[in-house]
mmCIF file of C-alpha atoms in Angstrom:
data_model
loop_
_atom_site.group_PDB
_atom_site.id
_atom_site.type_symbol
_atom_site.label_atom_id
_atom_site.label_comp_id
_atom_site.label_asym_id
_atom_site.label_seq_id
_atom_site.Cartn_x
_atom_site.Cartn_y
_atom_site.Cartn_z
ATOM 1 C CA MET A 9 206.160 166.618 114.066
ATOM 2 C CA LYS A 10 205.496 166.586 117.808
ATOM 3 C CA GLU A 11 202.703 169.146 117.351
ATOM 4 C CA ILE A 12 201.024 167.039 114.652
ATOM 5 C CA ALA A 13 201.220 163.953 116.877
ATOM 6 C CA ILE A 14 199.584 165.875 119.764
ATOM 7 C CA ARG A 15 196.822 167.095 117.419
ATOM 8 C CA VAL A 16 196.182 163.535 116.177
ATOM 9 C CA ILE A 17 195.883 162.170 119.732
ATOM 10 C CA VAL A 18 193.801 165.049 121.178
ATOM 11 C CA GLY A 19 191.578 165.215 118.071
ATOM 12 C CA GLY A 20 191.130 161.433 118.011
ATOM 13 C CA VAL A 21 190.095 161.324 121.671
ATOM 14 C CA VAL A 22 187.624 164.249 121.465
ATOM 15 C CA VAL A 23 186.037 163.070 118.169
ATOM 16 C CA SER A 24 185.698 159.492 119.504
ATOM 17 C CA ALA A 25 184.133 160.748 122.764
ATOM 18 C CA PHE A 26 181.410 162.702 120.946
ATOM 19 C CA ALA A 27 180.810 159.824 118.500
ATOM 20 C CA LEU A 28 180.430 157.435 121.454
ATOM 21 C CA LEU A 29 177.881 159.767 123.050
ATOM 22 C CA GLY A 30 175.940 159.771 119.785
ATOM 23 C CA ASP A 31 175.980 155.941 119.782
ATOM 24 C CA LEU A 32 174.426 155.850 123.248
ATOM 25 C CA LEU A 33 171.458 158.088 122.435
ATOM 26 C CA LYS A 34 168.089 157.550 120.763
ATOM 27 C CA PRO A 35 166.101 158.612 118.725
ATOM 28 C CA LYS A 36 168.382 158.848 115.695
ATOM 29 C CA SER A 37 167.578 162.472 114.906
ATOM 30 C CA PHE A 38 168.667 163.399 118.458
ATOM 31 C CA ALA A 39 171.836 161.290 118.246
ATOM 32 C CA GLY A 40 172.511 163.052 114.943
ATOM 33 C CA LEU A 41 173.055 166.309 116.851
ATOM 34 C CA PHE A 42 176.395 164.824 117.899
ATOM 35 C CA GLY A 43 177.364 164.499 114.240
ATOM 36 C CA ALA A 44 177.770 168.285 114.359
ATOM 37 C CA ALA A 45 179.504 168.398 117.743
ATOM 38 C CA PRO A 46 182.361 170.902 118.026
ATOM 39 C CA SER A 47 184.875 168.072 118.496
ATOM 40 C CA VAL A 48 187.537 169.215 116.002
ATOM 41 C CA ALA A 49 187.074 172.838 117.135
ATOM 42 C CA LEU A 50 187.553 171.946 120.814
ATOM 43 C CA ALA A 51 190.743 169.991 120.131
ATOM 44 C CA THR A 52 192.112 172.636 117.745
ATOM 45 C CA LEU A 53 191.260 175.822 119.664
ATOM 46 C CA PHE A 54 192.907 174.637 122.899
ATOM 47 C CA LEU A 55 196.149 173.940 121.060
ATOM 48 C CA THR A 56 195.876 177.095 118.911
ATOM 49 C CA VAL A 57 195.573 179.420 121.915
ATOM 50 C CA ALA A 58 198.547 177.715 123.568
ATOM 51 C CA LYS A 59 200.720 178.062 120.470
ATOM 52 C CA ASN A 60 199.479 181.108 118.519
ATOM 53 C CA GLY A 61 197.605 183.164 121.089
ATOM 54 C CA GLN A 62 194.005 184.305 121.577
ATOM 55 C CA GLU A 63 193.788 186.663 118.569
ATOM 56 C CA PHE A 64 194.646 183.836 116.147
ATOM 57 C CA ALA A 65 191.967 181.621 117.759
ATOM 58 C CA ARG A 66 189.404 184.476 117.615
ATOM 59 C CA LEU A 67 189.922 184.830 113.861
ATOM 60 C CA GLU A 68 189.509 181.072 113.465
ATOM 61 C CA ALA A 69 186.254 181.167 115.475
ATOM 62 C CA ARG A 70 184.904 184.015 113.325
ATOM 63 C CA SER A 71 185.471 181.987 110.151
ATOM 64 C CA MET A 72 184.025 178.928 111.853
ATOM 65 C CA ILE A 73 180.609 180.679 111.921
ATOM 66 C CA LEU A 74 180.634 180.584 108.101
ATOM 67 C CA GLY A 75 181.799 176.960 108.138
ATOM 68 C CA ALA A 76 178.829 176.131 110.388
ATOM 69 C CA VAL A 77 176.389 177.762 107.942
ATOM 70 C CA ALA A 78 177.929 175.659 105.162
ATOM 71 C CA PHE A 79 177.599 172.560 107.394
ATOM 72 C CA PHE A 80 173.880 173.330 107.849
ATOM 73 C CA VAL A 81 173.343 173.548 104.075
ATOM 74 C CA TYR A 82 175.382 170.359 103.534
ATOM 75 C CA ALA A 83 173.551 168.294 106.204
ATOM 76 C CA SER A 84 170.103 169.540 105.094
ATOM 77 C CA VAL A 85 170.735 168.580 101.452
ATOM 78 C CA VAL A 86 172.229 165.195 102.424
ATOM 79 C CA SER A 87 169.257 164.466 104.699
ATOM 80 C CA ARG A 88 166.738 165.294 101.967
ATOM 81 C CA LEU A 89 168.536 163.215 99.316
ATOM 82 C CA LEU A 90 168.815 160.192 101.608
ATOM 83 C CA ILE A 91 165.270 160.266 103.005
ATOM 84 C CA ARG A 92 163.424 161.195 99.793
ATOM 85 C CA LYS A 93 165.577 159.670 97.046
ATOM 86 C CA ARG A 94 167.246 156.874 99.046
ATOM 87 C CA LEU A 95 170.533 157.330 97.175
ATOM 88 C CA ALA A 96 173.760 155.576 98.214
ATOM 89 C CA VAL A 97 175.087 157.076 101.466
ATOM 90 C CA LEU A 98 178.798 157.233 100.676
ATOM 91 C CA SER A 99 178.340 158.907 97.298
ATOM 92 C CA VAL A 100 175.747 161.424 98.586
ATOM 93 C CA THR A 101 177.800 162.385 101.665
ATOM 94 C CA SER A 102 181.053 162.589 99.675
ATOM 95 C CA TRP A 103 179.811 164.437 96.573
ATOM 96 C CA SER A 104 177.847 166.910 98.691
ATOM 97 C CA MET A 105 181.166 168.005 100.235
ATOM 98 C CA MET A 106 181.470 170.187 97.130
ATOM 99 C CA LEU A 107 178.440 172.058 98.418
ATOM 100 C CA TRP A 108 180.201 172.700 101.741
ATOM 101 C CA PHE A 109 183.251 174.085 99.904
ATOM 102 C CA VAL A 110 181.142 176.328 97.657
ATOM 103 C CA CYS A 111 179.080 177.684 100.597
ATOM 104 C CA ALA A 112 182.002 178.113 103.021
ATOM 105 C CA PHE A 113 184.375 179.790 100.552
ATOM 106 C CA GLY A 114 181.550 181.733 98.869
ATOM 107 C CA LEU A 115 180.468 183.197 102.219
ATOM 108 C CA TRP A 116 184.090 183.846 103.210
ATOM 109 C CA HIS A 117 184.734 185.664 99.926
ATOM 110 C CA ALA A 118 181.528 187.709 100.236
ATOM 111 C CA LEU A 119 181.855 188.634 103.913
ATOM 112 C CA LEU A 120 185.504 188.389 104.958
ATOM 113 C CA GLY A 121 187.607 188.112 101.817
ATOM 114 C CA MET B 10 159.512 161.191 121.283
ATOM 115 C CA LYS B 11 161.486 160.482 124.454
ATOM 116 C CA ILE B 12 165.267 160.721 124.586
ATOM 117 C CA LYS B 13 166.767 157.408 125.664
ATOM 118 C CA ILE B 14 170.237 156.183 126.598
ATOM 119 C CA THR B 15 170.843 152.702 125.234
ATOM 120 C CA THR B 16 173.836 150.446 124.694
ATOM 121 C CA ASP B 17 172.369 148.981 121.454
ATOM 122 C CA GLY B 18 174.561 151.251 119.363
ATOM 123 C CA LEU B 19 177.696 150.088 121.172
ATOM 124 C CA ARG B 20 176.831 146.436 120.555
ATOM 125 C CA GLU B 21 176.345 147.109 116.835
ATOM 126 C CA SER B 22 179.803 148.669 116.437
ATOM 127 C CA ARG B 23 182.968 146.655 115.805
ATOM 128 C CA TRP B 24 186.314 147.416 117.514
ATOM 129 C CA TYR B 25 187.935 148.457 114.227
ATOM 130 C CA GLU B 26 185.194 151.047 113.681
ATOM 131 C CA TYR B 27 186.231 152.787 116.925
ATOM 132 C CA ILE B 28 189.892 152.774 115.850
ATOM 133 C CA GLY B 29 188.848 154.156 112.457
ATOM 134 C CA ARG B 30 186.974 157.026 114.109
ATOM 135 C CA PHE B 31 189.922 157.797 116.383
ATOM 136 C CA LEU B 32 192.401 157.899 113.491
ATOM 137 C CA PHE B 33 190.053 159.845 111.218
ATOM 138 C CA GLY B 34 189.247 162.401 113.927
ATOM 139 C CA GLY B 35 192.932 162.793 114.727
ATOM 140 C CA ALA B 36 193.858 163.183 111.060
ATOM 141 C CA VAL B 37 191.192 165.868 110.499
ATOM 142 C CA THR B 38 192.343 167.816 113.583
ATOM 143 C CA ALA B 39 195.970 167.664 112.441
ATOM 144 C CA LEU B 40 194.989 168.702 108.905
ATOM 145 C CA THR B 41 192.996 171.673 110.230
ATOM 146 C CA GLY B 42 196.110 172.829 112.110
ATOM 147 C CA ILE B 43 198.254 172.488 108.978
ATOM 148 C CA ILE B 44 195.728 174.445 106.858
ATOM 149 C CA ALA B 45 195.607 177.263 109.459
ATOM 150 C CA LYS B 46 199.425 177.366 109.556
ATOM 151 C CA HIS B 47 199.780 177.631 105.761
ATOM 152 C CA PHE B 48 196.719 179.693 104.789
ATOM 153 C CA GLY B 49 196.086 181.672 107.980
ATOM 154 C CA PRO B 50 193.386 181.554 110.686
ATOM 155 C CA GLU B 51 190.605 182.940 108.466
ATOM 156 C CA ILE B 52 190.778 179.998 106.057
ATOM 157 C CA GLY B 53 191.773 177.495 108.749
ATOM 158 C CA GLY B 54 188.757 178.498 110.837
ATOM 159 C CA LEU B 55 186.329 177.421 108.106
ATOM 160 C CA PHE B 56 187.583 173.852 108.551
ATOM 161 C CA LEU B 57 186.666 173.818 112.261
ATOM 162 C CA ALA B 58 183.131 173.164 110.979
ATOM 163 C CA PHE B 59 184.097 170.847 108.112
ATOM 164 C CA PRO B 60 181.910 167.704 108.029
ATOM 165 C CA ALA B 61 184.908 165.426 107.428
ATOM 166 C CA ILE B 62 183.819 162.672 109.806
ATOM 167 C CA PHE B 63 180.208 162.789 108.661
ATOM 168 C CA PRO B 64 180.446 160.442 105.615
ATOM 169 C CA ALA B 65 182.148 157.771 107.741
ATOM 170 C CA THR B 66 179.531 158.049 110.509
ATOM 171 C CA ALA B 67 176.614 158.007 108.049
ATOM 172 C CA THR B 68 178.054 154.962 106.271
ATOM 173 C CA LEU B 69 178.322 153.123 109.610
ATOM 174 C CA ILE B 70 174.680 153.937 110.421
ATOM 175 C CA GLU B 71 173.626 152.651 106.993
ATOM 176 C CA LYS B 72 175.652 149.462 107.508
ATOM 177 C CA HIS B 73 174.284 148.805 111.005
ATOM 178 C CA GLU B 74 170.670 149.428 109.974
ATOM 179 C CA GLN B 75 171.077 147.278 106.856
ATOM 180 C CA ARG B 76 172.634 144.439 108.884
ATOM 181 C CA LYS B 77 169.781 144.561 111.418
ATOM 182 C CA LYS B 78 167.119 144.338 108.691
ATOM 183 C CA GLU B 79 168.893 141.582 106.796
ATOM 184 C CA GLU B 80 169.288 139.526 109.971
ATOM 185 C CA ALA B 81 165.491 139.781 110.294
ATOM 186 C CA GLY B 82 165.189 138.450 106.727
ATOM 187 C CA GLN B 83 164.223 141.767 105.147
ATOM 188 C CA GLU B 84 165.779 143.978 102.485
ATOM 189 C CA GLY B 85 167.739 146.640 104.355
ATOM 190 C CA THR B 86 169.353 148.946 101.762
ATOM 191 C CA ALA B 87 166.581 151.554 101.538
ATOM 192 C CA ARG B 88 166.006 151.490 105.306
ATOM 193 C CA GLY B 89 169.753 151.956 105.939
ATOM 194 C CA ARG B 90 169.877 154.970 103.629
ATOM 195 C CA ALA B 91 166.813 156.570 105.205
ATOM 196 C CA ALA B 92 168.229 156.017 108.708
ATOM 197 C CA ALA B 93 171.424 157.824 107.664
ATOM 198 C CA GLY B 94 169.184 160.611 106.323
ATOM 199 C CA VAL B 95 167.460 160.988 109.705
ATOM 200 C CA ASP B 96 170.894 161.215 111.349
ATOM 201 C CA ALA B 97 171.840 163.929 108.832
ATOM 202 C CA ALA B 98 168.695 165.877 109.778
ATOM 203 C CA GLY B 99 169.939 165.773 113.378
ATOM 204 C CA ALA B 100 173.364 167.001 112.244
ATOM 205 C CA ALA B 101 171.699 169.929 110.440
ATOM 206 C CA MET B 102 170.081 170.936 113.738
ATOM 207 C CA GLY B 103 173.381 170.427 115.563
ATOM 208 C CA SER B 104 175.141 172.705 113.069
ATOM 209 C CA MET B 105 173.016 175.616 114.328
ATOM 210 C CA GLY B 106 174.543 174.982 117.744
ATOM 211 C CA LEU B 107 177.953 174.810 116.079
ATOM 212 C CA GLY B 108 177.449 178.348 114.769
ATOM 213 C CA ILE B 109 176.521 179.564 118.283
ATOM 214 C CA PHE B 110 179.629 177.790 119.651
ATOM 215 C CA ALA B 111 181.771 179.790 117.216
ATOM 216 C CA VAL B 112 180.058 183.103 118.098
ATOM 217 C CA VAL B 113 180.662 182.495 121.836
ATOM 218 C CA VAL B 114 184.364 181.738 121.256
ATOM 219 C CA TRP B 115 184.782 184.735 118.913
ATOM 220 C CA GLN B 116 183.153 187.160 121.349
ATOM 221 C CA GLY B 117 184.348 185.556 124.580
ATOM 222 C CA LEU B 118 188.054 184.935 124.035
ATOM 223 C CA PRO B 119 189.496 188.321 124.807
ATOM 224 C CA LYS B 120 187.412 188.589 127.978
ATOM 225 C CA THR B 121 188.370 185.381 129.795
ATOM 226 C CA THR B 122 190.567 182.250 129.637
ATOM 227 C CA VAL B 123 190.303 179.662 126.870
ATOM 228 C CA GLY B 124 189.144 176.913 129.277
ATOM 229 C CA VAL B 125 186.196 178.973 130.506
ATOM 230 C CA VAL B 126 185.244 180.171 127.006
ATOM 231 C CA LEU B 127 185.320 176.674 125.497
ATOM 232 C CA SER B 128 183.253 175.273 128.401
ATOM 233 C CA ILE B 129 180.594 177.986 127.975
ATOM 234 C CA ALA B 130 180.675 177.579 124.176
ATOM 235 C CA THR B 131 180.199 173.788 124.438
ATOM 236 C CA LEU B 132 177.261 174.309 126.787
ATOM 237 C CA ALA B 133 175.828 176.861 124.324
ATOM 238 C CA TRP B 134 176.181 174.300 121.501
ATOM 239 C CA LEU B 135 174.346 171.663 123.549
ATOM 240 C CA VAL B 136 171.536 173.974 124.687
ATOM 241 C CA THR B 137 171.005 175.410 121.174
ATOM 242 C CA SER B 138 171.068 172.013 119.439
ATOM 243 C CA MET B 139 168.716 170.427 121.971
ATOM 244 C CA GLY B 140 166.460 173.488 121.858
ATOM 245 C CA VAL B 141 166.153 173.311 118.061
ATOM 246 C CA TRP B 142 165.503 169.562 118.231
ATOM 247 C CA LEU B 143 162.798 170.005 120.888
ATOM 248 C CA PHE B 144 161.201 172.884 118.971
ATOM 249 C CA ARG B 145 161.030 170.703 115.834
ATOM 250 C CA GLU B 146 159.533 167.803 117.799
ATOM 251 C CA ILE B 147 156.809 170.012 119.328
ATOM 252 C CA LEU B 148 156.096 171.679 115.979
ATOM 253 C CA TRP B 149 155.864 168.325 114.208
ATOM 254 C CA ARG B 150 153.511 166.912 116.858
ATOM 255 C CA ARG B 151 151.211 169.956 116.657
ATOM 256 C CA LEU B 152 151.248 169.918 112.861
ATOM 257 C CA ARG B 153 150.340 166.232 112.847
ATOM 258 C CA ALA B 154 147.496 166.766 115.309
ATOM 259 C CA HIS B 155 146.233 169.732 113.269
ATOM 260 C CA ARG B 156 146.358 167.844 109.961
ATOM 261 C CA SER B 157 144.622 164.749 111.261
ATOM 262 C CA HIS B 158 141.899 166.953 112.743
ATOM 263 C CA ASP B 159 141.359 168.951 109.526
ATOM 264 C CA SER B 160 141.715 166.273 106.882
ATOM 265 C CA SER B 161 139.145 163.817 105.632
ATOM 266 C CA HIS B 162 139.434 160.265 106.949
ATOM 267 C CA THR B 163 141.176 158.910 103.839
ATOM 268 C CA LEU B 164 143.670 161.731 103.657
ATOM 269 C CA SER B 165 144.225 161.561 107.385
ATOM 270 C CA THR B 166 144.951 157.853 107.244
ATOM 271 C CA SER B 167 147.463 158.244 104.423
ATOM 272 C CA THR B 168 149.169 161.212 106.137
ATOM 273 C CA HIS B 169 149.273 159.294 109.380
ATOM 274 C CA THR B 170 150.866 156.306 107.637
ATOM 275 C CA THR B 171 153.595 158.472 106.081
ATOM 276 C CA ARG B 172 154.310 160.181 109.390
ATOM 277 C CA SER B 173 154.398 156.854 111.222
ATOM 278 C CA THR B 174 156.944 155.544 108.737
ATOM 279 C CA LYS B 175 159.131 158.590 109.345
ATOM 280 C CA ARG B 176 158.719 158.154 113.098
ATOM 281 C CA ARG B 177 159.809 154.494 112.911
ATOM 282 C CA LEU B 178 162.921 155.518 110.983
ATOM 283 C CA ASP B 179 163.846 157.827 113.855
ATOM 284 C CA GLU B 180 163.774 155.031 116.453
#
Protein backbone atom coordinates (compact mmCIF):
# COMPACT_ATOMS: atom_id res chain seq x y z
CA MET A 1 0.00 0.00 0.00
CA LYS A 2 2.87 2.32 0.90
CA GLU A 3 4.54 1.59 -2.45
CA ILE A 4 1.36 2.43 -4.38
CA ALA A 5 1.00 5.69 -2.44
CA ILE A 6 4.62 6.64 -3.29
CA ARG A 7 4.00 5.84 -6.97
CA VAL A 8 0.84 7.99 -7.00
CA ILE A 9 2.66 10.98 -5.47
CA VAL A 10 5.87 10.70 -7.55
CA GLY A 11 3.93 9.98 -10.76
CA GLY A 12 1.48 12.82 -10.09
CA VAL A 13 4.29 15.33 -9.52
CA VAL A 14 6.34 14.32 -12.60
CA VAL A 15 3.30 14.15 -14.94
CA SER A 16 2.03 17.54 -13.69
CA ALA A 17 5.48 19.12 -14.13
CA PHE A 18 5.73 18.06 -17.79
CA ALA A 19 2.10 19.07 -18.45
CA LEU A 20 2.82 22.50 -16.93
CA LEU A 21 5.85 22.90 -19.20
CA GLY A 22 3.64 22.08 -22.18
CA ASP A 23 1.15 24.76 -21.05
CA LEU A 24 3.89 27.39 -21.02
CA LEU A 25 5.10 26.78 -24.57
CA LYS A 26 3.92 27.86 -28.02
CA PRO A 27 3.33 26.96 -30.86
CA LYS A 28 0.92 24.12 -30.13
CA SER A 29 2.78 21.52 -32.18
CA PHE A 30 5.91 22.24 -30.10
CA ALA A 31 3.99 22.12 -26.81
CA GLY A 32 2.56 18.81 -28.02
CA LEU A 33 6.04 17.27 -27.73
CA PHE A 34 5.45 17.30 -23.98
CA GLY A 35 2.37 15.14 -24.48
CA ALA A 36 4.86 12.34 -25.16
CA ALA A 37 7.26 13.24 -22.35
CA PRO A 38 8.74 10.28 -20.46
CA SER A 39 6.94 11.34 -17.27
CA VAL A 40 5.47 7.96 -16.25
CA ALA A 41 8.73 6.22 -17.25
CA LEU A 42 10.85 8.58 -15.12
CA ALA A 43 8.67 8.09 -12.05
CA THR A 44 8.43 4.32 -12.55
CA LEU A 45 12.04 3.49 -13.45
CA PHE A 46 13.49 5.27 -10.40
CA LEU A 47 11.26 3.26 -8.09
CA THR A 48 11.72 0.02 -10.08
CA VAL A 49 15.52 0.12 -9.83
CA ALA A 50 15.29 0.80 -6.09
CA LYS A 51 12.91 -2.11 -5.51
CA ASN A 52 13.58 -4.71 -8.24
CA GLY A 53 17.08 -3.91 -9.45
CA GLN A 54 18.64 -2.77 -12.73
CA GLU A 55 17.93 -5.92 -14.78
CA PHE A 56 14.17 -5.62 -14.17
CA ALA A 57 14.28 -1.94 -15.24
CA ARG A 58 16.35 -2.82 -18.36
CA LEU A 59 13.70 -5.31 -19.48
CA GLU A 60 11.01 -2.67 -18.92
CA ALA A 61 12.99 -0.14 -21.00
CA ARG A 62 13.39 -2.66 -23.85
CA SER A 63 9.62 -3.18 -24.02
CA MET A 64 9.10 0.56 -23.73
CA ILE A 65 10.71 0.97 -27.19
CA LEU A 66 7.78 -1.00 -28.65
CA GLY A 67 5.31 1.03 -26.58
CA ALA A 68 6.84 4.20 -28.05
CA VAL A 69 6.36 2.90 -31.61
CA ALA A 70 2.72 2.18 -30.76
CA PHE A 71 2.43 5.71 -29.28
CA PHE A 72 3.73 7.16 -32.57
CA VAL A 73 1.11 5.25 -34.58
CA TYR A 74 -1.62 6.26 -32.10
CA ALA A 75 -0.73 9.99 -32.06
CA SER A 76 -0.32 10.14 -35.86
CA VAL A 77 -3.76 8.59 -36.47
CA VAL A 78 -5.41 10.79 -33.81
CA SER A 79 -3.80 13.91 -35.30
CA ARG A 80 -5.00 13.06 -38.82
CA LEU A 81 -8.56 12.28 -37.69
CA LEU A 82 -8.84 15.49 -35.68
CA ILE A 83 -7.30 17.85 -38.25
CA ARG A 84 -8.87 16.36 -41.39
CA LYS A 85 -12.20 14.96 -40.15
CA ARG A 86 -12.72 17.21 -37.11
CA LEU A 87 -14.24 14.35 -35.10
CA ALA A 88 -15.00 14.62 -31.37
CA VAL A 89 -11.75 14.66 -29.36
CA LEU A 90 -12.71 12.39 -26.48
CA SER A 91 -14.10 9.63 -28.69
CA VAL A 92 -11.18 9.76 -31.17
CA THR A 93 -8.50 9.75 -28.44
CA SER A 94 -10.27 7.02 -26.44
CA TRP A 95 -11.24 4.65 -29.27
CA SER A 96 -7.80 4.96 -30.87
CA MET A 97 -6.35 3.44 -27.67
CA MET A 98 -7.30 0.11 -29.25
CA LEU A 99 -4.74 0.90 -31.93
CA TRP A 100 -2.05 1.39 -29.27
CA PHE A 101 -2.91 -2.00 -27.72
CA VAL A 102 -2.88 -3.78 -31.09
CA CYS A 103 0.46 -2.21 -32.13
CA ALA A 104 2.19 -2.60 -28.74
CA PHE A 105 1.13 -6.21 -28.12
CA GLY A 106 1.48 -7.14 -31.81
CA LEU A 107 5.08 -5.89 -31.86
CA TRP A 108 5.79 -7.52 -28.49
CA HIS A 109 4.43 -10.85 -29.74
CA ALA A 110 6.39 -10.62 -33.00
CA LEU A 111 9.71 -9.47 -31.54
CA LEU A 112 9.87 -10.46 -27.87
CA GLY A 113 7.07 -12.92 -27.19
CA MET B 1 7.75 29.60 -36.35
CA LYS B 2 9.42 30.86 -33.17
CA ILE B 3 9.20 28.98 -29.89
CA LYS B 4 7.67 31.18 -27.20
CA ILE B 5 7.14 30.91 -23.45
CA THR B 6 3.79 32.35 -22.46
CA THR B 7 1.54 32.25 -19.41
CA ASP B 8 -1.66 32.25 -21.55
CA GLY B 9 -2.03 28.51 -21.11
CA LEU B 10 -1.82 28.82 -17.33
CA ARG B 11 -4.54 31.47 -17.28
CA GLU B 12 -6.84 29.25 -19.36
CA SER B 13 -6.56 26.31 -16.94
CA ARG B 14 -8.74 25.91 -13.85
CA TRP B 15 -7.38 24.71 -10.47
CA TYR B 16 -9.37 21.46 -10.65
CA GLU B 17 -7.76 20.64 -14.00
CA TYR B 18 -4.33 20.64 -12.32
CA ILE B 19 -5.60 18.36 -9.54
CA GLY B 20 -7.12 16.08 -12.18
CA ARG B 21 -3.78 15.81 -13.99
CA PHE B 22 -1.95 15.09 -10.74
CA LEU B 23 -4.36 12.32 -9.74
CA PHE B 24 -4.51 10.84 -13.25
CA GLY B 25 -0.72 10.86 -13.62
CA GLY B 26 -0.33 9.27 -10.20
CA ALA B 27 -2.94 6.61 -10.94
CA VAL B 28 -1.29 5.68 -14.26
CA THR B 29 2.15 5.40 -12.60
CA ALA B 30 0.74 3.19 -9.84
CA LEU B 31 -1.12 1.05 -12.39
CA THR B 32 2.05 0.59 -14.46
CA GLY B 33 3.82 -0.69 -11.33
CA ILE B 34 0.98 -3.12 -10.59
CA ILE B 35 0.97 -4.44 -14.19
CA ALA B 36 4.77 -4.98 -14.08
CA LYS B 37 4.43 -6.80 -10.74
CA HIS B 38 1.71 -9.17 -12.00
CA PHE B 39 2.70 -9.70 -15.65
CA GLY B 40 6.46 -9.10 -15.51
CA PRO B 41 8.75 -6.31 -16.77
CA GLU B 42 8.33 -7.16 -20.47
CA ILE B 43 4.60 -6.45 -20.42
CA GLY B 44 4.87 -3.72 -17.78
CA GLY B 45 7.46 -1.90 -19.88
CA LEU B 46 5.02 -1.45 -22.76
CA PHE B 47 2.88 0.71 -20.47
CA LEU B 48 5.76 3.14 -19.80
CA ALA B 49 4.82 4.58 -23.21
CA PHE B 50 1.04 4.24 -22.83
CA PRO B 51 -0.79 7.44 -23.87
CA ALA B 52 -3.09 7.32 -20.83
CA ILE B 53 -2.96 11.03 -20.06
CA PHE B 54 -3.29 12.04 -23.70
CA PRO B 55 -7.13 11.97 -24.02
CA ALA B 56 -7.48 14.18 -20.93
CA THR B 57 -4.89 16.68 -22.20
CA ALA B 58 -6.40 16.78 -25.71
CA THR B 59 -9.89 17.31 -24.28
CA LEU B 60 -8.61 20.25 -22.20
CA ILE B 61 -7.01 21.82 -25.30
CA GLU B 62 -10.29 21.40 -27.20
CA LYS B 63 -12.23 22.97 -24.31
CA HIS B 64 -9.86 25.93 -23.94
CA GLU B 65 -9.77 26.65 -27.68
CA GLN B 66 -13.56 26.32 -27.94
CA ARG B 67 -14.07 28.66 -24.96
CA LYS B 68 -11.73 31.26 -26.49
CA LYS B 69 -13.59 31.23 -29.83
CA GLU B 70 -17.02 31.33 -28.23
CA GLU B 71 -16.02 34.28 -26.05
CA ALA B 72 -15.14 36.05 -29.31
CA GLY B 73 -18.64 35.24 -30.60
CA GLN B 74 -17.56 32.52 -33.02
CA GLU B 75 -18.32 28.82 -33.34
CA GLY B 76 -15.43 27.01 -31.65
CA THR B 77 -16.08 23.25 -31.93
CA ALA B 78 -14.21 22.60 -35.18
CA ARG B 79 -11.35 24.91 -34.18
CA GLY B 80 -11.05 23.15 -30.79
CA ARG B 81 -10.84 19.75 -32.46
CA ALA B 82 -8.24 20.90 -34.97
CA ALA B 83 -6.14 22.48 -32.20
CA ALA B 84 -6.15 19.15 -30.34
CA GLY B 85 -5.07 17.52 -33.62
CA VAL B 86 -2.07 19.86 -33.90
CA ASP B 87 -1.12 18.96 -30.32
CA ALA B 88 -1.37 15.27 -31.27
CA ALA B 89 1.00 15.87 -34.20
CA GLY B 90 3.48 17.27 -31.67
CA ALA B 91 2.99 14.19 -29.47
CA ALA B 92 3.75 11.96 -32.48
CA MET B 93 7.08 13.76 -32.88
CA GLY B 94 7.70 13.53 -29.13
CA SER B 95 7.09 9.77 -29.23
CA MET B 96 10.19 9.39 -31.43
CA GLY B 97 12.15 10.93 -28.57
CA LEU B 98 10.36 8.56 -26.19
CA GLY B 99 11.74 5.61 -28.16
CA ILE B 100 15.28 7.06 -27.94
CA PHE B 101 14.77 7.57 -24.18
CA ALA B 102 13.97 3.86 -23.84
CA VAL B 103 16.99 2.80 -25.94
CA VAL B 104 19.33 4.93 -23.77
CA VAL B 105 17.94 3.41 -20.54
CA TRP B 106 18.07 -0.14 -21.96
CA GLN B 107 21.68 0.21 -23.12
CA GLY B 108 22.91 2.49 -20.34
CA LEU B 109 21.63 0.89 -17.14
CA PRO B 110 24.23 -1.76 -16.55
CA LYS B 111 27.05 0.71 -17.20
CA THR B 112 26.21 3.49 -14.73
CA THR B 113 23.78 4.58 -11.97
CA VAL B 114 20.06 5.06 -12.55
CA GLY B 115 20.23 8.82 -11.83
CA VAL B 116 22.86 9.41 -14.51
CA VAL B 117 21.13 7.15 -17.06
CA LEU B 118 17.72 8.78 -16.59
CA SER B 119 19.25 12.28 -16.85
CA ILE B 120 21.02 11.39 -20.12
CA ALA B 121 17.90 9.63 -21.42
CA THR B 122 15.69 12.66 -20.65
CA LEU B 123 18.16 14.93 -22.44
CA ALA B 124 18.15 12.49 -25.39
CA TRP B 125 14.32 12.63 -25.46
CA LEU B 126 14.38 16.44 -25.50
CA VAL B 127 17.09 16.74 -28.17
CA THR B 128 15.45 14.11 -30.43
CA SER B 129 11.93 15.56 -30.08
CA MET B 130 13.10 19.13 -30.69
CA GLY B 131 15.28 17.97 -33.58
CA VAL B 132 12.36 16.22 -35.29
CA TRP B 133 10.13 19.26 -34.72
CA LEU B 134 12.75 21.63 -36.16
CA PHE B 135 13.38 19.34 -39.14
CA ARG B 136 9.64 19.29 -39.89
CA GLU B 137 9.42 23.08 -39.60
CA ILE B 138 12.34 23.62 -42.01
CA LEU B 139 11.00 21.00 -44.43
CA TRP B 140 7.52 22.54 -44.36
CA ARG B 141 8.89 26.05 -44.97
CA ARG B 142 11.00 24.88 -47.93
CA LEU B 143 8.12 22.87 -49.38
CA ARG B 144 5.83 25.89 -49.12
CA ALA B 145 8.38 28.16 -50.79
CA HIS B 146 8.94 25.58 -53.55
CA ARG B 147 5.21 25.10 -54.20
CA SER B 148 4.40 28.78 -54.32
CA HIS B 149 7.28 29.30 -56.75
CA ASP B 150 6.23 26.44 -59.06
CA SER B 151 2.46 26.75 -59.02
CA SER B 152 0.25 29.03 -61.05
CA HIS B 153 -1.10 32.10 -59.26
CA THR B 154 -4.53 30.58 -58.58
CA LEU B 155 -3.15 27.32 -57.28
CA SER B 156 -0.53 29.16 -55.28
CA THR B 157 -3.13 31.36 -53.64
CA SER B 158 -5.31 28.40 -52.66
CA THR B 159 -2.31 26.42 -51.35
CA HIS B 160 -1.14 29.44 -49.43
CA THR B 161 -4.58 29.88 -47.87
CA THR B 162 -4.69 26.24 -46.72
CA ARG B 163 -1.18 26.45 -45.28
CA SER B 164 -1.98 29.73 -43.53
CA THR B 165 -5.01 28.14 -41.91
CA LYS B 166 -2.85 25.28 -40.63
CA ARG B 167 -0.27 27.78 -39.39
CA ARG B 168 -2.92 29.74 -37.46
CA LEU B 169 -4.09 26.53 -35.80
CA ASP B 170 -0.55 26.00 -34.52
CA GLU B 171 -0.41 29.38 -32.76
